[in-house]
Structure formats: structure tokens, C-alpha cells
């Protein structure tokens, strides 16, 4: 059975009917479970309880994918034509360059896959079940519909199931629904409600934080809610990256340029009466001149270096182009829980004896203080007020985090910040009776023996519930009767904390002379109220501010409640109105697209809403980056231009859907990736402009020499030498150019902007024209004074030196041409020096002269070549000096 077929097994309404009815449909008695034989039969029918692995593309096809673009196709054709007409050397050089490019891209994808495999840690390996009337442990993938699974606090749910037993059960469902708080569960049917409100169901890969549960498995593997999302991801299409679109457009333009150049030359040559053999050789030389052979390799190197730098900063990039895509992002849609927040419940505020206190520190780190409004640490004075939170508590802190309920863990951390050791206190004052927390009563109570033999009861729970059981309250004047004034004060504090997005819990205590009676609590004294929240990551606010300065808006998308999401948004300075999933249901996609720029927070949303949001943003022309860690984020991760998954807390489904995986789960890493992406695009523009200037200059030089009746100043071998050896090192040095200081102070580039816009085309044409005029002019003048071989060598050398000087011009895309920035790329200056040395060797070494057809030059001739080559920089300086400065 493929796809999601839960309905065919047990019905889609399992959450709406009783547990007994579900068990009857599945033909199982929850008291005894399935028989071993029946489990085997069902395993054969329903298959293993695991998510289907995505179809793996064969390795040879992955390698061939590297050749699938216009630019590569043109170069392949040029290599074939060169081989057909006998220019085997040229064909081999082009082929080697293409192979280098393909290997770089293929190896990067392989490296990303291996890194992701190391991060796969999702599904539980074993499960406790009841079969043949006995409890046993089985491998989780062997579970079948009808199995009775036994779960305790800390266990991860191995499949979807209907609860048959739920004793004070709470479940962390953030990975599936985005709900940051654990959800209280019961066996009572819920009726027709959304997934997040099906409190009688457990879902694969969620985790019990409290209580004990038994469930009857209703769906396994791809039939689970998690599997349904995984199946949707298989059919979801990924939008092409802006860079892929631009390079495809560039390839088509270069194909047109190459065709026009060859046609123009052929027409001129035929009119001049040249032979077909010579015409063919020059046509290949022109075709080679029109195409920047080194561009694919340099492009792959640039992206690969960006990927390497990002990996060192905590991001694994699965596809090379995704690095640059992040630099184009105009909107980052971020999940809240675990992405913008720490996913670690923390007491942020405490009220006791009429005073409010701020609690510092983040997450489950016990470092922090409890400060009054003046900033004074009052921890020691508040120990008695916090004591009920420490003793009426089942959570324990460990070296790896905590065991138990996240909210209770936050209260243990609060106790530690006041100097109390919860474990030590529990040993000193052992529990002699208790009232477990229950979703109906909304409180928990523990009983302890006092040194004088009396019984002390500590209670924590919902404040309104505790107030009904209290007769006194702790004030700044001591314990006083709980009258209307004090009661109103407590409710006002509770309301204020709730509006701030905090979960509010009260603590109360009492002493009685009689034995503990869990059925009848004595009158209580309210001693404190705690406000608890999942705090923002410390770096998130600064990262969001940096995004805003770079023209990138951040929108929060969460399954959490609107008040909680709005409070976190205020702390992080995420601007815009708050919209809930219910409102989205009533809004058409067209209406959403019209108002989406003014929305900052989407709360209480379902997975399908996230995809709708991404589509609406894309429809407005945005380049969308979507971050997330849960299964509920996966479809949107794939629909976005750049999906970013969390590596530590993220599910395998989310990692599979994303283009980038953060190993540190830090939102600020995304901002560093945006900066890296922008720097990469700037560098791509630099070397495209640099290399195309060379190509345009070569075309105009060859056409100009033909029209002037001069011998060809550049042979096919010399052109390849220029395009690959002479242009290659400077272009690669431009590829690693450091980011400009203002790269994150500019708005994102227009996604529709072409790499070759009007200004850059003019600059390329201008530089190419200067190169052609200088090379052809020097050739014509030199032929009148020296031999033709010497004049041709001077023309060849001049054209090479033009490239060295032009690299300085191409390095600054607008703005002042000369400045401190020109000195920051040591690699470029080393490459320019190396290229100059290699050209000297090509002119003066005997074996090199035989390959390139050169002759030695004297110092005066070298000076003439260098002086002519400098004109390309002088012309660019003059143009920029007289051009009005624009931002």
C-alpha cells in the first residue's frame, strides 16, 4: 500500500469515536494486544513502519546533470567542431575544462549528501508493545495497525495511534504542529477538529513529556501524518534559483553573440576571397573567442568555496546554487519554536509579595539571577516563595538537558537560580503523598513531613484554580487574608503576564496537623506566580536587525498561539500585523498576496498554510527563504526558493526538503549565509564582466584585423591560452574577492535583474573596444617597423596585458575605481604577477615559442605593449570621473 491510506485501514474519524470503537475496527483487544501470527500477517500486508526513502538518482546521471545548461552545451559544440576540422588540441583543452567543472559540482553534491547522512537521527529504533497478552520490546519498523504500544515520559511515539490509556499525559508536538507548549492528552473523543487539537491521538515522532500512555496503532510508515507530508514532498517542484535563471539567459546571449560573430566574419572573409580552410580555422577561433571557456569552472569554484566557507560557519549546502540564492532573498520566513527561540522553556518573570522580579538567563542553563526593578539580585529572599515549584515537581536536570516536562524543568532552573538544589531538597523532604497533575483539575500537589511532625503541602497550577483554594496570600507585609483587593491584584498580574505571551503558573503552600489527604487539600496560601516562555535566541534580534538593514524582511510563521507569537515578535522587533490560520482560511490567495507585505506574524497555522504563504510571497516577486525544523515545515521548505532546515533539532523530512541545513540551529547563521550569497553574486558579476570583456575584445580584434587586411593577431591556441591560462587565475582570484564593507547595507538585487544589465554591457563593450583598437593599432604600427612575427607577438602580448589591467577595472562594479578595496585581495595580485611571469616564458622559452608561434621581444617592445594595455584602465577612470555618481 503506497501513499496515505489511513482511511482504508481504520477510518479517517478515529479521533472522533471512542477508543473501544477504534480497537473493534482493528480487531484487537487492548488488554492482550495482537497475536504474533496476526502481527506477521499485517506486516506483510501493510509493510514496514518507516518512511520511504526518496528515490535516489543514479550517480552517472548526477554527473551528467552538471552539463545541463546552455553555456556548457555551446562549449561542447565548439569542442566537437574543433575536433572535426582537425584542431584536436583545442578540442582537448575545452573538454578538460568542462570535465573539471562537472567534477567540482558532482563532488560538492556528494559531500553534502554524506554530511546529511551523518545528521539522520530521527525515528525510534524500538518500541514496547503488548502482544499475546505480554509486554515485549520490538523494533519500531515492525509495528502494524492494531499493535498496542506502551509509552512513558521521555519516550518518542513510533507511529500514529488512538489513546486507550492516558494518565496525566502531555506530549511535545512542536515538530508536527509548531505548538511550543506540551499538549495535554486524554482518551475522550475530540470530534471534528484540526490536527493540533486532536488530544486523543498520538503522532509519529512526537514525544511524551509527562505521564503514562497506551495507544492502539492506527497508521504506520507513509500512512502516518508525518508520512503524508513526506509523500507530498515527493511531488513538490523546486523553483529554479535566480542564478540558474540568469546563467541560462547568459548562455543564450552568448550563443547568439557567437553565431553573429562567426556569421559576420564568414561574410567578410568570403567577400575578401579567403579559402574555405582558412575560413574554417578562423571561424573556430572566433567561436572560441566568443565563449568564456573558463567561466563554468570558475563559477563552480566560486560556489564551492562559498559552500566551504558556509560549512565552517555551521551550514551544509546541498546544492551549489543555493548559496547565491540566499544572497538574493528578499524575505526570510522563519519558524518560531527552535529557530527564532531556543525551544527551552524559561521562567522570565516572577511575582511574589506584591513585587515583580525579572529572571535572567536562558534555557536550561542554571546561570542567572532574580532581580527587582532596581536591578538588585533578590534570590535568597525568594527561596521560600519558589520552594513549592522545586518540590512539587518531577523534572530533573541532567548534563544533556533534562528529564521530564519542559515547564517543570524551567521551574527547577528557577530554583537553582535562587540557590536551591531541587534534587537535594527532595531527598531531605521526601514526598509522602501526591496529587498528580491532571488536565481537568489543572494543578499538582505533593505532601511532605515537616520537622515538627505536621504535614506540608505544596501546590502548583493554574492561578485561577489555586485562588479558589486559597484563603491567604503572601504580601510585602507577610501573609494576609486573600480579600477582593489582593485577589484582583493577583489576577491583574496574571493577565499582564499572559498578554506578554507567558505561560502563567502559581505556587501555593499550606500546613496541616492531620495526615495527608490528597482528596481534600487544606486552605492554601498563594506565595508566587511565575511567567514562563520559550525565549528568543540571544543572537536572533541582532540578526533580524541586520536583515532589515539589508532590505530583507523577516516573517514569523508558527503553529503557536497568536499572543505568544506576538510577544516573541515584539522582543525580536519583527514588525507587521498578526494573522492566524483561521483568518487565512477565510482569505483568498489573491487577497493574501495584496496584504502579505504588511503581515509580520502568522500564528496557529497548519502545514498547508505555510505553502500558501510562500506562494503568495513568490507571487509578489519575492525570493523566499523558509526556515524550519519540523515535519510541519517540510512542504514549505521545498516550495520556497531556499529551504533552510535545522540540523540538530530538525527532522529528517525537513532536512530532505531543504537546500541548506544549519548544524548549529542558529538563525544568525542564515544572516551570515545571506552575506556570503551576496558576496558570491558580486564576485560572479566581476569575473563574468572580466571574462566577457576579454571575449568581446578578442572578437573585435579578429574582425578588426580581417577588415584592415592584417594577419590574424590571435590564433586558436593563443585564444585558448588567454581564456583559460591567462584569464583563469585572475578570474579565480576575483571569485574569492572579500565582501565589500557595505554588502549588507544595500537592498537585495532585483530578481529580474540580469547579470549583463545595460550598464555592464556598456562597460564590457567599452573595454573590449579599447582592447581591439589597442591590439590592432599596435599590430599595424609594429608591422611597419619590425617583422610580421614580432608584430604578431607584440599584439598577442598586448592583448594578454590588457587582461591583467582590465581585472582591476572589472573588480569594482560601479563606484570609485581606485581605493583601499583594490589592495584587499592579495590572491589577485599574486595571480597577476604569476600570469605576467608565465607570459614572459611563453614569449621567450624556445619550446613555448613553438607552441604559440611567438618570437622574443626586447625591453622597448615590452614597454610599448604595457603602455598600450594601460589605456583600458585610463579610459575607465575617465568615464567614471565624468559619470554622475549614483547609489
JSON list of C-alpha atoms in Angstrom, two decimals, residues 328-516:
[
{"chain": "A", "resi": 328, "resn": "UNK", "atom": "CA", "xyz": [19.01, 37.21, -3.42]},
{"chain": "A", "resi": 329, "resn": "UNK", "atom": "CA", "xyz": [16.47, 36.61, -0.66]},
{"chain": "A", "resi": 330, "resn": "UNK", "atom": "CA", "xyz": [14.04, 39.45, -0.03]},
{"chain": "A", "resi": 331, "resn": "UNK", "atom": "CA", "xyz": [12.02, 37.65, 2.67]},
{"chain": "A", "resi": 332, "resn": "UNK", "atom": "CA", "xyz": [13.01, 35.11, 5.32]},
{"chain": "A", "resi": 333, "resn": "UNK", "atom": "CA", "xyz": [10.02, 33.16, 6.65]},
{"chain": "A", "resi": 334, "resn": "UNK", "atom": "CA", "xyz": [11.12, 31.68, 9.93]},
{"chain": "A", "resi": 335, "resn": "UNK", "atom": "CA", "xyz": [9.55, 29.09, 12.15]},
{"chain": "A", "resi": 336, "resn": "UNK", "atom": "CA", "xyz": [9.42, 30.30, 15.77]},
{"chain": "A", "resi": 337, "resn": "UNK", "atom": "CA", "xyz": [9.99, 27.30, 18.01]},
{"chain": "A", "resi": 338, "resn": "UNK", "atom": "CA", "xyz": [13.61, 26.17, 17.95]},
{"chain": "A", "resi": 339, "resn": "UNK", "atom": "CA", "xyz": [14.59, 28.61, 15.21]},
{"chain": "A", "resi": 340, "resn": "UNK", "atom": "CA", "xyz": [13.95, 32.11, 16.49]},
{"chain": "A", "resi": 341, "resn": "UNK", "atom": "CA", "xyz": [13.53, 30.76, 20.00]},
{"chain": "A", "resi": 342, "resn": "UNK", "atom": "CA", "xyz": [15.65, 28.31, 21.96]},
{"chain": "A", "resi": 343, "resn": "UNK", "atom": "CA", "xyz": [12.94, 25.65, 22.34]},
{"chain": "A", "resi": 344, "resn": "UNK", "atom": "CA", "xyz": [13.87, 25.62, 26.04]},
{"chain": "A", "resi": 345, "resn": "UNK", "atom": "CA", "xyz": [11.19, 26.81, 28.46]},
{"chain": "A", "resi": 346, "resn": "UNK", "atom": "CA", "xyz": [12.48, 29.53, 30.79]},
{"chain": "A", "resi": 347, "resn": "UNK", "atom": "CA", "xyz": [10.97, 31.44, 33.70]},
{"chain": "A", "resi": 348, "resn": "UNK", "atom": "CA", "xyz": [11.20, 35.06, 32.56]},
{"chain": "A", "resi": 349, "resn": "UNK", "atom": "CA", "xyz": [9.20, 36.80, 35.29]},
{"chain": "A", "resi": 350, "resn": "UNK", "atom": "CA", "xyz": [8.29, 36.13, 38.93]},
{"chain": "A", "resi": 351, "resn": "UNK", "atom": "CA", "xyz": [5.71, 37.83, 41.18]},
{"chain": "A", "resi": 352, "resn": "UNK", "atom": "CA", "xyz": [5.73, 37.41, 44.93]},
{"chain": "A", "resi": 353, "resn": "UNK", "atom": "CA", "xyz": [4.66, 39.51, 47.92]},
{"chain": "A", "resi": 354, "resn": "UNK", "atom": "CA", "xyz": [3.32, 42.26, 45.69]},
{"chain": "A", "resi": 355, "resn": "UNK", "atom": "CA", "xyz": [6.53, 42.71, 43.67]},
{"chain": "A", "resi": 356, "resn": "UNK", "atom": "CA", "xyz": [7.57, 41.79, 40.13]},
{"chain": "A", "resi": 357, "resn": "UNK", "atom": "CA", "xyz": [11.03, 40.30, 39.51]},
{"chain": "A", "resi": 358, "resn": "UNK", "atom": "CA", "xyz": [12.96, 39.75, 36.32]},
{"chain": "A", "resi": 359, "resn": "UNK", "atom": "CA", "xyz": [14.61, 36.35, 35.93]},
{"chain": "A", "resi": 360, "resn": "UNK", "atom": "CA", "xyz": [17.78, 36.43, 33.83]},
{"chain": "A", "resi": 361, "resn": "UNK", "atom": "CA", "xyz": [19.48, 33.58, 32.00]},
{"chain": "A", "resi": 362, "resn": "UNK", "atom": "CA", "xyz": [18.36, 31.49, 29.06]},
{"chain": "A", "resi": 363, "resn": "UNK", "atom": "CA", "xyz": [17.05, 27.96, 28.66]},
{"chain": "A", "resi": 364, "resn": "UNK", "atom": "CA", "xyz": [18.13, 25.17, 30.98]},
{"chain": "A", "resi": 365, "resn": "UNK", "atom": "CA", "xyz": [21.37, 26.88, 31.97]},
{"chain": "A", "resi": 366, "resn": "UNK", "atom": "CA", "xyz": [21.21, 27.49, 35.73]},
{"chain": "A", "resi": 367, "resn": "UNK", "atom": "CA", "xyz": [23.33, 30.62, 35.48]},
{"chain": "A", "resi": 368, "resn": "UNK", "atom": "CA", "xyz": [21.16, 33.67, 36.11]},
{"chain": "A", "resi": 369, "resn": "UNK", "atom": "CA", "xyz": [19.63, 35.91, 38.74]},
{"chain": "A", "resi": 370, "resn": "UNK", "atom": "CA", "xyz": [16.26, 37.05, 40.10]},
{"chain": "A", "resi": 371, "resn": "UNK", "atom": "CA", "xyz": [16.30, 40.84, 40.14]},
{"chain": "A", "resi": 372, "resn": "UNK", "atom": "CA", "xyz": [13.92, 43.51, 41.37]},
{"chain": "A", "resi": 373, "resn": "UNK", "atom": "CA", "xyz": [13.02, 46.67, 39.46]},
{"chain": "A", "resi": 374, "resn": "UNK", "atom": "CA", "xyz": [16.23, 48.34, 40.70]},
{"chain": "A", "resi": 375, "resn": "UNK", "atom": "CA", "xyz": [18.36, 45.52, 39.32]},
{"chain": "A", "resi": 376, "resn": "UNK", "atom": "CA", "xyz": [19.25, 44.07, 42.73]},
{"chain": "A", "resi": 377, "resn": "UNK", "atom": "CA", "xyz": [19.51, 40.28, 42.97]},
{"chain": "A", "resi": 378, "resn": "UNK", "atom": "CA", "xyz": [16.85, 39.09, 45.46]},
{"chain": "A", "resi": 379, "resn": "UNK", "atom": "CA", "xyz": [17.37, 35.35, 45.00]},
{"chain": "A", "resi": 380, "resn": "UNK", "atom": "CA", "xyz": [17.96, 34.49, 48.68]},
{"chain": "A", "resi": 381, "resn": "UNK", "atom": "CA", "xyz": [14.84, 36.37, 49.81]},
{"chain": "A", "resi": 382, "resn": "UNK", "atom": "CA", "xyz": [12.66, 34.44, 47.37]},
{"chain": "A", "resi": 383, "resn": "UNK", "atom": "CA", "xyz": [13.63, 30.86, 48.21]},
{"chain": "A", "resi": 384, "resn": "UNK", "atom": "CA", "xyz": [10.52, 30.18, 50.31]},
{"chain": "A", "resi": 385, "resn": "UNK", "atom": "CA", "xyz": [8.32, 31.61, 47.55]},
{"chain": "A", "resi": 386, "resn": "UNK", "atom": "CA", "xyz": [10.00, 29.37, 44.97]},
{"chain": "A", "resi": 387, "resn": "UNK", "atom": "CA", "xyz": [10.19, 26.26, 47.19]},
{"chain": "A", "resi": 388, "resn": "UNK", "atom": "CA", "xyz": [6.80, 24.81, 46.06]},
{"chain": "A", "resi": 389, "resn": "UNK", "atom": "CA", "xyz": [7.97, 24.98, 42.43]},
{"chain": "A", "resi": 390, "resn": "UNK", "atom": "CA", "xyz": [11.04, 22.88, 43.34]},
{"chain": "A", "resi": 391, "resn": "UNK", "atom": "CA", "xyz": [9.32, 20.22, 45.46]},
{"chain": "A", "resi": 392, "resn": "UNK", "atom": "CA", "xyz": [6.00, 19.92, 43.60]},
{"chain": "A", "resi": 393, "resn": "UNK", "atom": "CA", "xyz": [7.92, 18.86, 40.53]},
{"chain": "A", "resi": 394, "resn": "UNK", "atom": "CA", "xyz": [9.01, 15.66, 38.78]},
{"chain": "A", "resi": 395, "resn": "UNK", "atom": "CA", "xyz": [11.63, 17.05, 36.37]},
{"chain": "A", "resi": 396, "resn": "UNK", "atom": "CA", "xyz": [15.37, 16.51, 36.80]},
{"chain": "A", "resi": 397, "resn": "UNK", "atom": "CA", "xyz": [18.22, 18.42, 35.21]},
{"chain": "A", "resi": 398, "resn": "UNK", "atom": "CA", "xyz": [20.96, 16.34, 33.56]},
{"chain": "A", "resi": 399, "resn": "UNK", "atom": "CA", "xyz": [24.24, 17.06, 31.82]},
{"chain": "A", "resi": 400, "resn": "UNK", "atom": "CA", "xyz": [22.43, 16.66, 28.48]},
{"chain": "A", "resi": 401, "resn": "UNK", "atom": "CA", "xyz": [19.42, 18.81, 29.38]},
{"chain": "A", "resi": 402, "resn": "UNK", "atom": "CA", "xyz": [16.57, 17.46, 31.47]},
{"chain": "A", "resi": 403, "resn": "UNK", "atom": "CA", "xyz": [14.24, 14.53, 32.04]},
{"chain": "A", "resi": 404, "resn": "UNK", "atom": "CA", "xyz": [10.53, 15.26, 32.38]},
{"chain": "A", "resi": 405, "resn": "UNK", "atom": "CA", "xyz": [8.22, 18.09, 31.44]},
{"chain": "A", "resi": 406, "resn": "UNK", "atom": "CA", "xyz": [9.86, 21.21, 29.89]},
{"chain": "A", "resi": 407, "resn": "UNK", "atom": "CA", "xyz": [7.79, 23.57, 32.04]},
{"chain": "A", "resi": 408, "resn": "UNK", "atom": "CA", "xyz": [8.75, 21.73, 35.22]},
{"chain": "A", "resi": 409, "resn": "UNK", "atom": "CA", "xyz": [12.39, 21.80, 34.09]},
{"chain": "A", "resi": 410, "resn": "UNK", "atom": "CA", "xyz": [12.12, 25.59, 33.81]},
{"chain": "A", "resi": 411, "resn": "UNK", "atom": "CA", "xyz": [10.89, 25.73, 37.42]},
{"chain": "A", "resi": 412, "resn": "UNK", "atom": "CA", "xyz": [13.82, 23.56, 38.59]},
{"chain": "A", "resi": 413, "resn": "UNK", "atom": "CA", "xyz": [16.18, 26.00, 36.86]},
{"chain": "A", "resi": 414, "resn": "UNK", "atom": "CA", "xyz": [14.41, 28.90, 38.64]},
{"chain": "A", "resi": 415, "resn": "UNK", "atom": "CA", "xyz": [15.02, 27.15, 41.95]},
{"chain": "A", "resi": 416, "resn": "UNK", "atom": "CA", "xyz": [18.69, 26.75, 41.07]},
{"chain": "A", "resi": 417, "resn": "UNK", "atom": "CA", "xyz": [18.93, 30.49, 40.33]},
{"chain": "A", "resi": 418, "resn": "UNK", "atom": "CA", "xyz": [17.74, 31.17, 43.89]},
{"chain": "A", "resi": 419, "resn": "UNK", "atom": "CA", "xyz": [20.45, 28.85, 45.23]},
{"chain": "A", "resi": 420, "resn": "UNK", "atom": "CA", "xyz": [18.36, 25.71, 45.76]},
{"chain": "A", "resi": 421, "resn": "UNK", "atom": "CA", "xyz": [19.22, 22.18, 44.64]},
{"chain": "A", "resi": 422, "resn": "UNK", "atom": "CA", "xyz": [15.87, 20.57, 43.77]},
{"chain": "A", "resi": 423, "resn": "UNK", "atom": "CA", "xyz": [17.22, 17.00, 43.89]},
{"chain": "A", "resi": 424, "resn": "UNK", "atom": "CA", "xyz": [18.81, 17.62, 47.29]},
{"chain": "A", "resi": 425, "resn": "UNK", "atom": "CA", "xyz": [15.63, 19.20, 48.65]},
{"chain": "A", "resi": 426, "resn": "UNK", "atom": "CA", "xyz": [13.55, 16.23, 47.51]},
{"chain": "A", "resi": 427, "resn": "UNK", "atom": "CA", "xyz": [15.93, 13.90, 49.33]},
{"chain": "A", "resi": 428, "resn": "UNK", "atom": "CA", "xyz": [15.75, 15.98, 52.52]},
{"chain": "A", "resi": 429, "resn": "UNK", "atom": "CA", "xyz": [11.95, 16.36, 52.34]},
{"chain": "A", "resi": 430, "resn": "UNK", "atom": "CA", "xyz": [10.68, 13.19, 50.70]},
{"chain": "A", "resi": 431, "resn": "UNK", "atom": "CA", "xyz": [7.23, 13.07, 49.20]},
{"chain": "A", "resi": 432, "resn": "UNK", "atom": "CA", "xyz": [4.77, 11.07, 51.30]},
{"chain": "A", "resi": 433, "resn": "UNK", "atom": "CA", "xyz": [1.74, 11.55, 49.04]},
{"chain": "A", "resi": 434, "resn": "UNK", "atom": "CA", "xyz": [0.78, 13.42, 45.90]},
{"chain": "A", "resi": 435, "resn": "UNK", "atom": "CA", "xyz": [-1.99, 14.56, 43.60]},
{"chain": "A", "resi": 436, "resn": "UNK", "atom": "CA", "xyz": [-0.65, 14.13, 40.02]},
{"chain": "A", "resi": 437, "resn": "UNK", "atom": "CA", "xyz": [-1.26, 16.87, 37.54]},
{"chain": "A", "resi": 438, "resn": "UNK", "atom": "CA", "xyz": [-4.45, 16.40, 35.58]},
{"chain": "A", "resi": 439, "resn": "UNK", "atom": "CA", "xyz": [-5.76, 18.44, 32.67]},
{"chain": "A", "resi": 440, "resn": "UNK", "atom": "CA", "xyz": [-9.19, 18.58, 34.34]},
{"chain": "A", "resi": 441, "resn": "UNK", "atom": "CA", "xyz": [-8.07, 19.85, 37.77]},
{"chain": "A", "resi": 442, "resn": "UNK", "atom": "CA", "xyz": [-5.15, 21.93, 36.39]},
{"chain": "A", "resi": 443, "resn": "UNK", "atom": "CA", "xyz": [-2.95, 21.54, 39.45]},
{"chain": "A", "resi": 444, "resn": "UNK", "atom": "CA", "xyz": [-0.41, 19.20, 41.08]},
{"chain": "A", "resi": 445, "resn": "UNK", "atom": "CA", "xyz": [0.14, 18.75, 44.82]},
{"chain": "A", "resi": 446, "resn": "UNK", "atom": "CA", "xyz": [2.80, 16.98, 46.90]},
{"chain": "A", "resi": 447, "resn": "UNK", "atom": "CA", "xyz": [2.81, 16.24, 50.63]},
{"chain": "A", "resi": 448, "resn": "UNK", "atom": "CA", "xyz": [5.89, 16.32, 52.87]},
{"chain": "A", "resi": 449, "resn": "UNK", "atom": "CA", "xyz": [6.55, 15.79, 56.59]},
{"chain": "A", "resi": 450, "resn": "UNK", "atom": "CA", "xyz": [7.74, 18.87, 58.49]},
{"chain": "A", "resi": 451, "resn": "UNK", "atom": "CA", "xyz": [10.39, 18.54, 61.30]},
{"chain": "A", "resi": 452, "resn": "UNK", "atom": "CA", "xyz": [7.63, 19.10, 63.91]},
{"chain": "A", "resi": 453, "resn": "UNK", "atom": "CA", "xyz": [5.63, 16.18, 62.52]},
{"chain": "A", "resi": 454, "resn": "UNK", "atom": "CA", "xyz": [3.00, 18.23, 60.73]},
{"chain": "A", "resi": 455, "resn": "UNK", "atom": "CA", "xyz": [2.22, 17.82, 57.04]},
{"chain": "A", "resi": 456, "resn": "UNK", "atom": "CA", "xyz": [3.29, 20.43, 54.48]},
{"chain": "A", "resi": 457, "resn": "UNK", "atom": "CA", "xyz": [1.52, 20.50, 51.12]},
{"chain": "A", "resi": 458, "resn": "UNK", "atom": "CA", "xyz": [2.98, 22.30, 48.07]},
{"chain": "A", "resi": 459, "resn": "UNK", "atom": "CA", "xyz": [0.77, 23.02, 45.09]},
{"chain": "A", "resi": 460, "resn": "UNK", "atom": "CA", "xyz": [1.41, 24.44, 41.64]},
{"chain": "A", "resi": 461, "resn": "UNK", "atom": "CA", "xyz": [-1.05, 25.01, 38.84]},
{"chain": "A", "resi": 462, "resn": "UNK", "atom": "CA", "xyz": [-3.31, 27.47, 37.05]},
{"chain": "A", "resi": 463, "resn": "UNK", "atom": "CA", "xyz": [-3.59, 30.68, 39.08]},
{"chain": "A", "resi": 464, "resn": "UNK", "atom": "CA", "xyz": [-7.37, 30.94, 38.89]},
{"chain": "A", "resi": 465, "resn": "UNK", "atom": "CA", "xyz": [-7.71, 27.36, 40.15]},
{"chain": "A", "resi": 466, "resn": "UNK", "atom": "CA", "xyz": [-5.32, 28.00, 43.05]},
{"chain": "A", "resi": 467, "resn": "UNK", "atom": "CA", "xyz": [-7.10, 31.22, 44.03]},
{"chain": "A", "resi": 468, "resn": "UNK", "atom": "CA", "xyz": [-10.32, 29.23, 44.53]},
{"chain": "A", "resi": 469, "resn": "UNK", "atom": "CA", "xyz": [-8.45, 27.04, 47.05]},
{"chain": "A", "resi": 470, "resn": "UNK", "atom": "CA", "xyz": [-6.53, 29.85, 48.81]},
{"chain": "A", "resi": 471, "resn": "UNK", "atom": "CA", "xyz": [-7.57, 31.71, 51.92]},
{"chain": "A", "resi": 472, "resn": "UNK", "atom": "CA", "xyz": [-4.37, 33.78, 52.22]},
{"chain": "A", "resi": 473, "resn": "UNK", "atom": "CA", "xyz": [-1.68, 35.39, 50.08]},
{"chain": "A", "resi": 474, "resn": "UNK", "atom": "CA", "xyz": [1.93, 36.38, 50.75]},
{"chain": "A", "resi": 475, "resn": "UNK", "atom": "CA", "xyz": [2.27, 40.19, 50.71]},
{"chain": "A", "resi": 476, "resn": "UNK", "atom": "CA", "xyz": [5.08, 42.64, 51.47]},
{"chain": "A", "resi": 477, "resn": "UNK", "atom": "CA", "xyz": [3.65, 42.77, 54.99]},
{"chain": "A", "resi": 478, "resn": "UNK", "atom": "CA", "xyz": [3.65, 39.00, 55.40]},
{"chain": "A", "resi": 479, "resn": "UNK", "atom": "CA", "xyz": [0.81, 36.51, 55.00]},
{"chain": "A", "resi": 480, "resn": "UNK", "atom": "CA", "xyz": [-2.58, 38.28, 54.80]},
{"chain": "A", "resi": 481, "resn": "UNK", "atom": "CA", "xyz": [-6.13, 37.07, 54.14]},
{"chain": "A", "resi": 482, "resn": "UNK", "atom": "CA", "xyz": [-6.99, 36.77, 50.47]},
{"chain": "A", "resi": 483, "resn": "UNK", "atom": "CA", "xyz": [-9.59, 39.53, 50.13]},
{"chain": "A", "resi": 484, "resn": "UNK", "atom": "CA", "xyz": [-11.04, 41.04, 46.96]},
{"chain": "A", "resi": 485, "resn": "UNK", "atom": "CA", "xyz": [-8.25, 43.62, 46.67]},
{"chain": "A", "resi": 486, "resn": "UNK", "atom": "CA", "xyz": [-5.45, 41.07, 46.87]},
{"chain": "A", "resi": 487, "resn": "UNK", "atom": "CA", "xyz": [-7.31, 38.70, 44.60]},
{"chain": "A", "resi": 488, "resn": "UNK", "atom": "CA", "xyz": [-7.73, 41.44, 41.98]},
{"chain": "A", "resi": 489, "resn": "UNK", "atom": "CA", "xyz": [-4.01, 42.23, 42.22]},
{"chain": "A", "resi": 490, "resn": "UNK", "atom": "CA", "xyz": [-3.06, 38.60, 41.55]},
{"chain": "A", "resi": 491, "resn": "UNK", "atom": "CA", "xyz": [-5.46, 38.34, 38.60]},
{"chain": "A", "resi": 492, "resn": "UNK", "atom": "CA", "xyz": [-4.12, 41.61, 37.16]},
{"chain": "A", "resi": 493, "resn": "UNK", "atom": "CA", "xyz": [-0.55, 40.28, 37.33]},
{"chain": "A", "resi": 494, "resn": "UNK", "atom": "CA", "xyz": [-1.66, 37.02, 35.73]},
{"chain": "A", "resi": 495, "resn": "UNK", "atom": "CA", "xyz": [-3.42, 38.87, 32.93]},
{"chain": "A", "resi": 496, "resn": "UNK", "atom": "CA", "xyz": [-0.43, 41.11, 32.31]},
{"chain": "A", "resi": 497, "resn": "UNK", "atom": "CA", "xyz": [1.95, 38.14, 32.08]},
{"chain": "A", "resi": 498, "resn": "UNK", "atom": "CA", "xyz": [-0.46, 36.35, 29.77]},
{"chain": "A", "resi": 499, "resn": "UNK", "atom": "CA", "xyz": [-0.68, 39.33, 27.41]},
{"chain": "A", "resi": 500, "resn": "UNK", "atom": "CA", "xyz": [3.12, 39.28, 27.29]},
{"chain": "A", "resi": 501, "resn": "UNK", "atom": "CA", "xyz": [2.88, 35.76, 25.84]},
{"chain": "A", "resi": 502, "resn": "UNK", "atom": "CA", "xyz": [3.98, 33.98, 29.01]},
{"chain": "A", "resi": 503, "resn": "UNK", "atom": "CA", "xyz": [2.54, 30.76, 30.38]},
{"chain": "A", "resi": 504, "resn": "UNK", "atom": "CA", "xyz": [1.48, 31.55, 33.95]},
{"chain": "A", "resi": 505, "resn": "UNK", "atom": "CA", "xyz": [1.71, 29.15, 36.90]},
{"chain": "A", "resi": 506, "resn": "UNK", "atom": "CA", "xyz": [1.01, 29.84, 40.55]},
{"chain": "A", "resi": 507, "resn": "UNK", "atom": "CA", "xyz": [2.60, 28.28, 43.65]},
{"chain": "A", "resi": 508, "resn": "UNK", "atom": "CA", "xyz": [0.83, 27.82, 46.97]},
{"chain": "A", "resi": 509, "resn": "UNK", "atom": "CA", "xyz": [1.51, 26.04, 50.23]},
{"chain": "A", "resi": 510, "resn": "UNK", "atom": "CA", "xyz": [-0.18, 25.05, 53.50]},
{"chain": "A", "resi": 511, "resn": "UNK", "atom": "CA", "xyz": [0.49, 23.17, 56.75]},
{"chain": "A", "resi": 512, "resn": "UNK", "atom": "CA", "xyz": [-1.98, 20.78, 58.39]},
{"chain": "A", "resi": 513, "resn": "UNK", "atom": "CA", "xyz": [-1.91, 18.85, 61.66]},
{"chain": "A", "resi": 514, "resn": "UNK", "atom": "CA", "xyz": [-3.55, 15.73, 60.26]},
{"chain": "A", "resi": 515, "resn": "UNK", "atom": "CA", "xyz": [-2.21, 13.07, 57.90]},
{"chain": "A", "resi": 516, "resn": "UNK", "atom": "CA", "xyz": [-2.00, 13.83, 54.17]}
]
